[in-house]
Amino acid sequence: MGEPYVHGYHPRENERLRDQAGTLVDLLHADTAYPGGSMVLEVGCGVGAQTVTLAQRSPDALFTSVDVSAVSIAEARRRADLAGLTNVELRQADIFALPFDAESFDHVFVCFVQEHLSQPVDALAMLSGRLRPGGTITIIEGDHGSTYFHPDSPAAHAAIKSLVEMQRNAGGNALIGRQLYPLMVEAGLDAVRVSPRMVYVDSSRPDLVDGFTRKTFTAMIEGVRESAVAAGLIEPESFDAGVQALHRTTEADGVFCYTFFKGVGEKRRHA
Amino acid sequence: MGEPYVHGYHPRENERLRDQAGTLVDLLHADTAYPGGSMVLEVGCGVGAQTVTLAQRSPDALFTSVDVSAVSIAEARRRADLAGLTNVELRQADIFALPFDAESFDHVFVCFVQEHLSQPVDALAMLSGRLRPGGTITIIEGDHGSTYFHPDSPAAHAAIKSLVEMQRNAGGNALIGRQLYPLMVEAGLDAVRVSPRMVYVDSSRPDLVDGFTRKTFTAMIEGVRESAVAAGLIEPESFDAGVQALHRTTEADGVFCYTFFKGVGEKRRHA
């Protein structure tokens, strides 16, 4: 297998994640606001694409945002400074070796992280350990299997499938969105509530055509061409035909659909 | 091919449509209300599953609801009477030979009809002819290709695909939901706005597990078993495995997703 696919490590990828964050902010984050004074742990913040939004929407909460990559943390810090944020502490840390005491946070926020983990339930249970009883965990994930479009195209589905398989081979799960509810319940969370956040794009919504179909989803697929071909998951001609078909959906009569899922659960209170 | 699949003609199918209408009323119809005194044409009302909801939600509008089947119209009339509706006229009529003057309605409503037509754009253009300039057409359709679930199952997708192919062989289009925007634009409508209505079902929503996953979608698939097998579209064993997999999604850790699409467009005003 070629260079592994990892969010947020390459300049072009960073740009994609920034575009994505800009286009989808309201859809994904409008209903997340933390009370003043609450301590919030953001795990896997990457280059801070969600961090700035979160911290601006809850200006009186205190965020601790961590990522395993020191490079990503440096970029996230640059962005937080640029946005003038004073309520975010950024730290390099591994999700499986967090340098925080048990029950030291009121809330946990995890966005586009679980899809990369081979043991997402264990990770959730471990994050739950850092929460005070009654605190919440919020999870946001995509689901590449939720993708459909007009005109339909087997080649485009094959290109998407090659990414799904590559992520599976790397121990991740690109279809995790639909599974948030059972995963959160299995991790022992209470009062779990999952809601879909569907992105529907037709040509009456040019911002989404450009910001989502073209620069987020199709760019993500294009970005794994080399790795998917090198891994033997797809022929280059099929892949290119698939990408072309995805671009075709951005024309005047095209339609593109994708769904994110957002789950919120509570840490069980002591009996 | 065996007995063709047609909505609303069989007692069991009627029951399914009634269940569906009950479960989905808010999701599909909450934003449809017609002003007092307006004349509304409902085309393809079937057994009146949507008619009662529509007329109750716009008690001062006047509905003319038509269906090609006299049997369905009789049942719709029975239901309208049972609901005490006084603002609905029910008539047997063919959508392609409507006994109404040009520009004689303020609004048109069409739900789960276009999917069965081989010329949906022509039908829309023709309905538009019955509208006064500035009047609206509202269309609601499902999209069977929007279906995904957990646990995932190739057999379930194959069973669904057999229905999609059967509907295609009959001249219809079970993937029409995602195409509403381009179809409405092509029919010459103005200010077209399409929005998805996603049904997300997990075991925290037992009403939807029973009312939608089990009694609407899975019942619909089960209902075409004989026809799909007779048409040679699928082996009975595969079909049964698919249905079993759909039932599996109704268990505690199962998830089921389906999306309807609702489009509203205006008849162009005279220049």
mmCIF file of C-alpha atoms in Angstrom, chain B residues 27-235:
data_model
loop_
_atom_site.group_PDB
_atom_site.id
_atom_site.type_symbol
_atom_site.label_atom_id
_atom_site.label_comp_id
_atom_site.label_asym_id
_atom_site.label_seq_id
_atom_site.Cartn_x
_atom_site.Cartn_y
_atom_site.Cartn_z
ATOM 1 C CA LEU B 27 -41.747 14.849 8.076
ATOM 2 C CA LEU B 28 -43.428 15.138 4.688
ATOM 3 C CA HIS B 29 -46.294 17.548 5.176
ATOM 4 C CA ALA B 30 -45.553 19.901 8.073
ATOM 5 C CA ASP B 31 -44.538 22.713 5.714
ATOM 6 C CA THR B 32 -47.469 22.393 3.315
ATOM 7 C CA ALA B 33 -50.444 24.676 4.046
ATOM 8 C CA TYR B 34 -52.663 26.358 1.487
ATOM 9 C CA PRO B 35 -54.400 29.716 2.016
ATOM 10 C CA GLY B 36 -58.142 29.862 2.619
ATOM 11 C CA GLY B 37 -60.176 29.825 -0.580
ATOM 12 C CA SER B 38 -57.385 28.469 -2.765
ATOM 13 C CA MET B 39 -58.230 25.714 -5.225
ATOM 14 C CA VAL B 40 -55.867 22.756 -4.903
ATOM 15 C CA LEU B 41 -55.615 19.818 -7.303
ATOM 16 C CA GLU B 42 -54.253 16.578 -5.862
ATOM 17 C CA VAL B 43 -53.319 14.150 -8.607
ATOM 18 C CA GLY B 44 -53.010 10.407 -7.995
ATOM 19 C CA CYS B 45 -54.552 10.533 -4.544
ATOM 20 C CA GLY B 46 -54.914 6.735 -4.434
ATOM 21 C CA VAL B 47 -56.839 5.635 -1.372
ATOM 22 C CA GLY B 48 -56.527 9.091 0.159
ATOM 23 C CA ALA B 49 -53.514 8.434 2.386
ATOM 24 C CA GLN B 50 -52.276 12.011 1.920
ATOM 25 C CA THR B 51 -55.648 13.595 1.129
ATOM 26 C CA VAL B 52 -56.954 13.517 4.681
ATOM 27 C CA THR B 53 -53.752 15.054 6.048
ATOM 28 C CA LEU B 54 -53.655 17.761 3.381
ATOM 29 C CA ALA B 55 -57.289 18.746 3.790
ATOM 30 C CA GLN B 56 -57.078 18.786 7.581
ATOM 31 C CA ARG B 57 -53.968 20.972 7.507
ATOM 32 C CA SER B 58 -55.565 23.488 5.124
ATOM 33 C CA PRO B 59 -59.197 23.439 6.268
ATOM 34 C CA ASP B 60 -60.166 26.561 4.328
ATOM 35 C CA ALA B 61 -58.651 25.487 1.008
ATOM 36 C CA LEU B 62 -60.743 23.504 -1.488
ATOM 37 C CA PHE B 63 -59.258 20.231 -2.681
ATOM 38 C CA THR B 64 -60.035 18.320 -5.841
ATOM 39 C CA SER B 65 -58.399 14.915 -5.538
ATOM 40 C CA VAL B 66 -58.306 12.561 -8.484
ATOM 41 C CA ASP B 67 -57.086 9.039 -9.147
ATOM 42 C CA VAL B 68 -57.298 6.795 -12.198
ATOM 43 C CA SER B 69 -58.760 3.954 -10.128
ATOM 44 C CA ALA B 70 -62.453 4.086 -9.276
ATOM 45 C CA VAL B 71 -61.858 1.539 -6.513
ATOM 46 C CA SER B 72 -59.221 3.758 -4.903
ATOM 47 C CA ILE B 73 -61.466 6.804 -5.206
ATOM 48 C CA ALA B 74 -64.272 4.951 -3.438
ATOM 49 C CA GLU B 75 -61.934 4.085 -0.569
ATOM 50 C CA ALA B 76 -60.582 7.641 -0.449
ATOM 51 C CA ARG B 77 -64.144 8.947 -0.288
ATOM 52 C CA ARG B 78 -64.933 6.594 2.587
ATOM 53 C CA ARG B 79 -61.906 7.904 4.485
ATOM 54 C CA ALA B 80 -62.673 11.539 3.761
ATOM 55 C CA ASP B 81 -66.216 11.009 5.071
ATOM 56 C CA LEU B 82 -64.901 9.199 8.126
ATOM 57 C CA ALA B 83 -62.635 12.176 8.846
ATOM 58 C CA GLY B 84 -65.613 14.519 8.416
ATOM 59 C CA LEU B 85 -63.935 16.465 5.621
ATOM 60 C CA THR B 86 -66.132 18.920 3.748
ATOM 61 C CA ASN B 87 -63.412 20.581 1.629
ATOM 62 C CA VAL B 88 -62.515 17.634 -0.627
ATOM 63 C CA GLU B 89 -64.062 16.618 -3.922
ATOM 64 C CA LEU B 90 -62.980 13.167 -5.092
ATOM 65 C CA ARG B 91 -63.129 12.237 -8.781
ATOM 66 C CA GLN B 92 -62.010 9.382 -10.934
ATOM 67 C CA ALA B 93 -59.761 10.786 -13.687
ATOM 68 C CA ASP B 94 -56.638 9.985 -15.683
ATOM 69 C CA ILE B 95 -53.674 12.256 -15.033
ATOM 70 C CA PHE B 96 -53.178 12.480 -18.811
ATOM 71 C CA ALA B 97 -56.812 13.419 -19.511
ATOM 72 C CA LEU B 98 -57.829 15.650 -16.646
ATOM 73 C CA PRO B 99 -61.374 17.043 -16.969
ATOM 74 C CA PHE B 100 -60.372 20.555 -15.855
ATOM 75 C CA ASP B 101 -59.885 23.841 -17.689
ATOM 76 C CA ALA B 102 -56.468 25.411 -18.195
ATOM 77 C CA GLU B 103 -55.291 27.614 -15.316
ATOM 78 C CA SER B 104 -58.195 26.541 -13.114
ATOM 79 C CA PHE B 105 -56.168 25.741 -9.972
ATOM 80 C CA ASP B 106 -54.030 27.774 -7.600
ATOM 81 C CA HIS B 107 -51.896 24.833 -6.521
ATOM 82 C CA VAL B 108 -51.119 21.260 -7.521
ATOM 83 C CA PHE B 109 -49.983 18.495 -5.165
ATOM 84 C CA VAL B 110 -48.509 15.191 -6.374
ATOM 85 C CA CYS B 111 -47.213 12.539 -3.986
ATOM 86 C CA PHE B 112 -45.720 9.139 -4.929
ATOM 87 C CA VAL B 113 -47.021 9.410 -8.504
ATOM 88 C CA GLN B 114 -44.122 10.524 -10.693
ATOM 89 C CA GLU B 115 -42.150 7.393 -9.786
ATOM 90 C CA HIS B 116 -44.676 5.350 -11.795
ATOM 91 C CA LEU B 117 -44.665 7.494 -14.945
ATOM 92 C CA SER B 118 -42.469 6.951 -17.970
ATOM 93 C CA GLN B 119 -42.729 10.616 -18.980
ATOM 94 C CA PRO B 120 -42.565 12.516 -15.692
ATOM 95 C CA VAL B 121 -41.502 15.803 -17.302
ATOM 96 C CA ASP B 122 -44.432 15.736 -19.748
ATOM 97 C CA ALA B 123 -46.779 14.977 -16.869
ATOM 98 C CA LEU B 124 -45.440 17.923 -14.890
ATOM 99 C CA ALA B 125 -45.695 20.275 -17.849
ATOM 100 C CA MET B 126 -49.259 19.134 -18.382
ATOM 101 C CA LEU B 127 -50.157 19.662 -14.725
ATOM 102 C CA SER B 128 -48.554 23.073 -14.938
ATOM 103 C CA GLY B 129 -51.090 23.875 -17.676
ATOM 104 C CA ARG B 130 -53.905 23.515 -15.106
ATOM 105 C CA LEU B 131 -52.228 26.071 -12.817
ATOM 106 C CA ARG B 132 -52.734 29.808 -12.796
ATOM 107 C CA PRO B 133 -49.499 31.738 -13.369
ATOM 108 C CA GLY B 134 -47.648 32.051 -10.040
ATOM 109 C CA GLY B 135 -49.355 28.958 -8.657
ATOM 110 C CA THR B 136 -47.256 26.185 -7.138
ATOM 111 C CA ILE B 137 -46.657 22.509 -7.768
ATOM 112 C CA THR B 138 -45.529 20.409 -4.804
ATOM 113 C CA ILE B 139 -44.046 16.982 -5.484
ATOM 114 C CA ILE B 140 -43.049 14.327 -2.959
ATOM 115 C CA GLU B 141 -41.179 11.187 -3.993
ATOM 116 C CA GLY B 142 -39.040 8.535 -2.372
ATOM 117 C CA ASP B 143 -35.725 7.217 -3.667
ATOM 118 C CA HIS B 144 -35.037 3.538 -3.059
ATOM 119 C CA GLY B 145 -31.356 4.081 -3.848
ATOM 120 C CA SER B 146 -31.149 6.274 -0.747
ATOM 121 C CA THR B 147 -31.580 3.205 1.439
ATOM 122 C CA TYR B 148 -28.732 2.078 3.688
ATOM 123 C CA PHE B 149 -28.612 0.389 7.036
ATOM 124 C CA HIS B 150 -26.642 -1.365 9.739
ATOM 125 C CA PRO B 151 -25.754 -4.170 9.696
ATOM 126 C CA ASP B 152 -25.033 -3.734 6.017
ATOM 127 C CA SER B 153 -26.167 -6.584 3.740
ATOM 128 C CA PRO B 154 -25.542 -7.236 0.037
ATOM 129 C CA ALA B 155 -28.628 -9.496 0.020
ATOM 130 C CA ALA B 156 -30.843 -6.670 1.248
ATOM 131 C CA HIS B 157 -29.436 -4.349 -1.406
ATOM 132 C CA ALA B 158 -30.092 -7.044 -4.030
ATOM 133 C CA ALA B 159 -33.725 -7.383 -2.924
ATOM 134 C CA ILE B 160 -34.177 -3.601 -3.078
ATOM 135 C CA LYS B 161 -32.496 -3.543 -6.488
ATOM 136 C CA SER B 162 -34.993 -6.114 -7.779
ATOM 137 C CA LEU B 163 -37.813 -3.696 -6.958
ATOM 138 C CA VAL B 164 -35.942 -0.823 -8.613
ATOM 139 C CA GLU B 165 -35.505 -2.920 -11.758
ATOM 140 C CA MET B 166 -39.097 -4.096 -11.742
ATOM 141 C CA GLN B 167 -40.288 -0.516 -11.529
ATOM 142 C CA ARG B 168 -37.900 0.431 -14.356
ATOM 143 C CA ASN B 169 -39.229 -2.429 -16.498
ATOM 144 C CA ALA B 170 -42.724 -1.093 -15.894
ATOM 145 C CA GLY B 171 -41.633 2.338 -17.172
ATOM 146 C CA GLY B 172 -41.210 3.918 -13.759
ATOM 147 C CA ASN B 173 -38.249 5.198 -11.767
ATOM 148 C CA ALA B 174 -37.687 4.198 -8.137
ATOM 149 C CA LEU B 175 -34.679 6.533 -7.932
ATOM 150 C CA ILE B 176 -36.699 9.594 -8.862
ATOM 151 C CA GLY B 177 -36.369 11.425 -5.532
ATOM 152 C CA ARG B 178 -32.850 12.695 -6.201
ATOM 153 C CA GLN B 179 -33.943 13.812 -9.678
ATOM 154 C CA LEU B 180 -36.812 16.082 -8.681
ATOM 155 C CA TYR B 181 -34.817 19.270 -9.112
ATOM 156 C CA PRO B 182 -33.702 18.686 -12.714
ATOM 157 C CA LEU B 183 -37.126 17.248 -13.644
ATOM 158 C CA MET B 184 -38.996 20.260 -12.318
ATOM 159 C CA VAL B 185 -36.602 22.687 -13.995
ATOM 160 C CA GLU B 186 -36.931 20.793 -17.280
ATOM 161 C CA ALA B 187 -40.712 20.996 -17.000
ATOM 162 C CA GLY B 188 -40.378 24.786 -17.055
ATOM 163 C CA LEU B 189 -41.142 25.510 -13.426
ATOM 164 C CA ASP B 190 -39.663 28.584 -11.734
ATOM 165 C CA ALA B 191 -38.099 29.054 -8.309
ATOM 166 C CA VAL B 192 -37.713 25.304 -7.830
ATOM 167 C CA ARG B 193 -36.623 24.348 -4.333
ATOM 168 C CA VAL B 194 -36.044 20.715 -3.362
ATOM 169 C CA SER B 195 -35.362 19.513 0.155
ATOM 170 C CA PRO B 196 -34.571 16.022 1.412
ATOM 171 C CA ARG B 197 -36.679 14.435 4.155
ATOM 172 C CA MET B 198 -34.490 11.787 5.654
ATOM 173 C CA VAL B 199 -35.983 9.074 7.828
ATOM 174 C CA TYR B 200 -33.345 7.973 10.320
ATOM 175 C CA VAL B 201 -34.306 4.985 12.463
ATOM 176 C CA ASP B 202 -32.491 3.499 15.432
ATOM 177 C CA SER B 203 -33.875 1.606 18.402
ATOM 178 C CA SER B 204 -34.338 4.794 20.432
ATOM 179 C CA ARG B 205 -37.202 5.537 18.000
ATOM 180 C CA PRO B 206 -39.429 2.450 18.341
ATOM 181 C CA ASP B 207 -42.364 4.066 16.493
ATOM 182 C CA LEU B 208 -40.205 4.443 13.386
ATOM 183 C CA VAL B 209 -38.671 0.974 13.769
ATOM 184 C CA ASP B 210 -42.147 -0.482 13.631
ATOM 185 C CA GLY B 211 -43.976 2.100 11.511
ATOM 186 C CA PHE B 212 -41.289 2.765 8.941
ATOM 187 C CA THR B 213 -38.529 0.133 8.768
ATOM 188 C CA ARG B 214 -40.811 -2.820 9.394
ATOM 189 C CA LYS B 215 -44.301 -1.877 8.200
ATOM 190 C CA THR B 216 -43.466 0.564 5.432
ATOM 191 C CA PHE B 217 -40.155 -0.186 3.757
ATOM 192 C CA THR B 218 -39.622 -3.874 4.519
ATOM 193 C CA ALA B 219 -43.318 -4.600 3.928
ATOM 194 C CA MET B 220 -43.047 -2.892 0.547
ATOM 195 C CA ILE B 221 -40.075 -5.079 -0.401
ATOM 196 C CA GLU B 222 -41.804 -8.229 0.899
ATOM 197 C CA GLY B 223 -44.848 -7.295 -1.171
ATOM 198 C CA VAL B 224 -43.012 -7.678 -4.479
ATOM 199 C CA ARG B 225 -41.423 -11.076 -3.765
ATOM 200 C CA GLU B 226 -43.625 -13.044 -6.141
ATOM 201 C CA SER B 227 -43.439 -10.508 -8.955
ATOM 202 C CA ALA B 228 -39.672 -10.016 -8.688
ATOM 203 C CA VAL B 229 -39.005 -13.743 -8.682
ATOM 204 C CA ALA B 230 -41.483 -14.365 -11.533
ATOM 205 C CA ALA B 231 -39.794 -11.632 -13.553
ATOM 206 C CA GLY B 232 -36.461 -13.419 -13.128
ATOM 207 C CA LEU B 233 -34.921 -10.420 -11.395
ATOM 208 C CA ILE B 234 -33.753 -12.335 -8.317
ATOM 209 C CA GLU B 235 -33.587 -15.839 -6.876
#
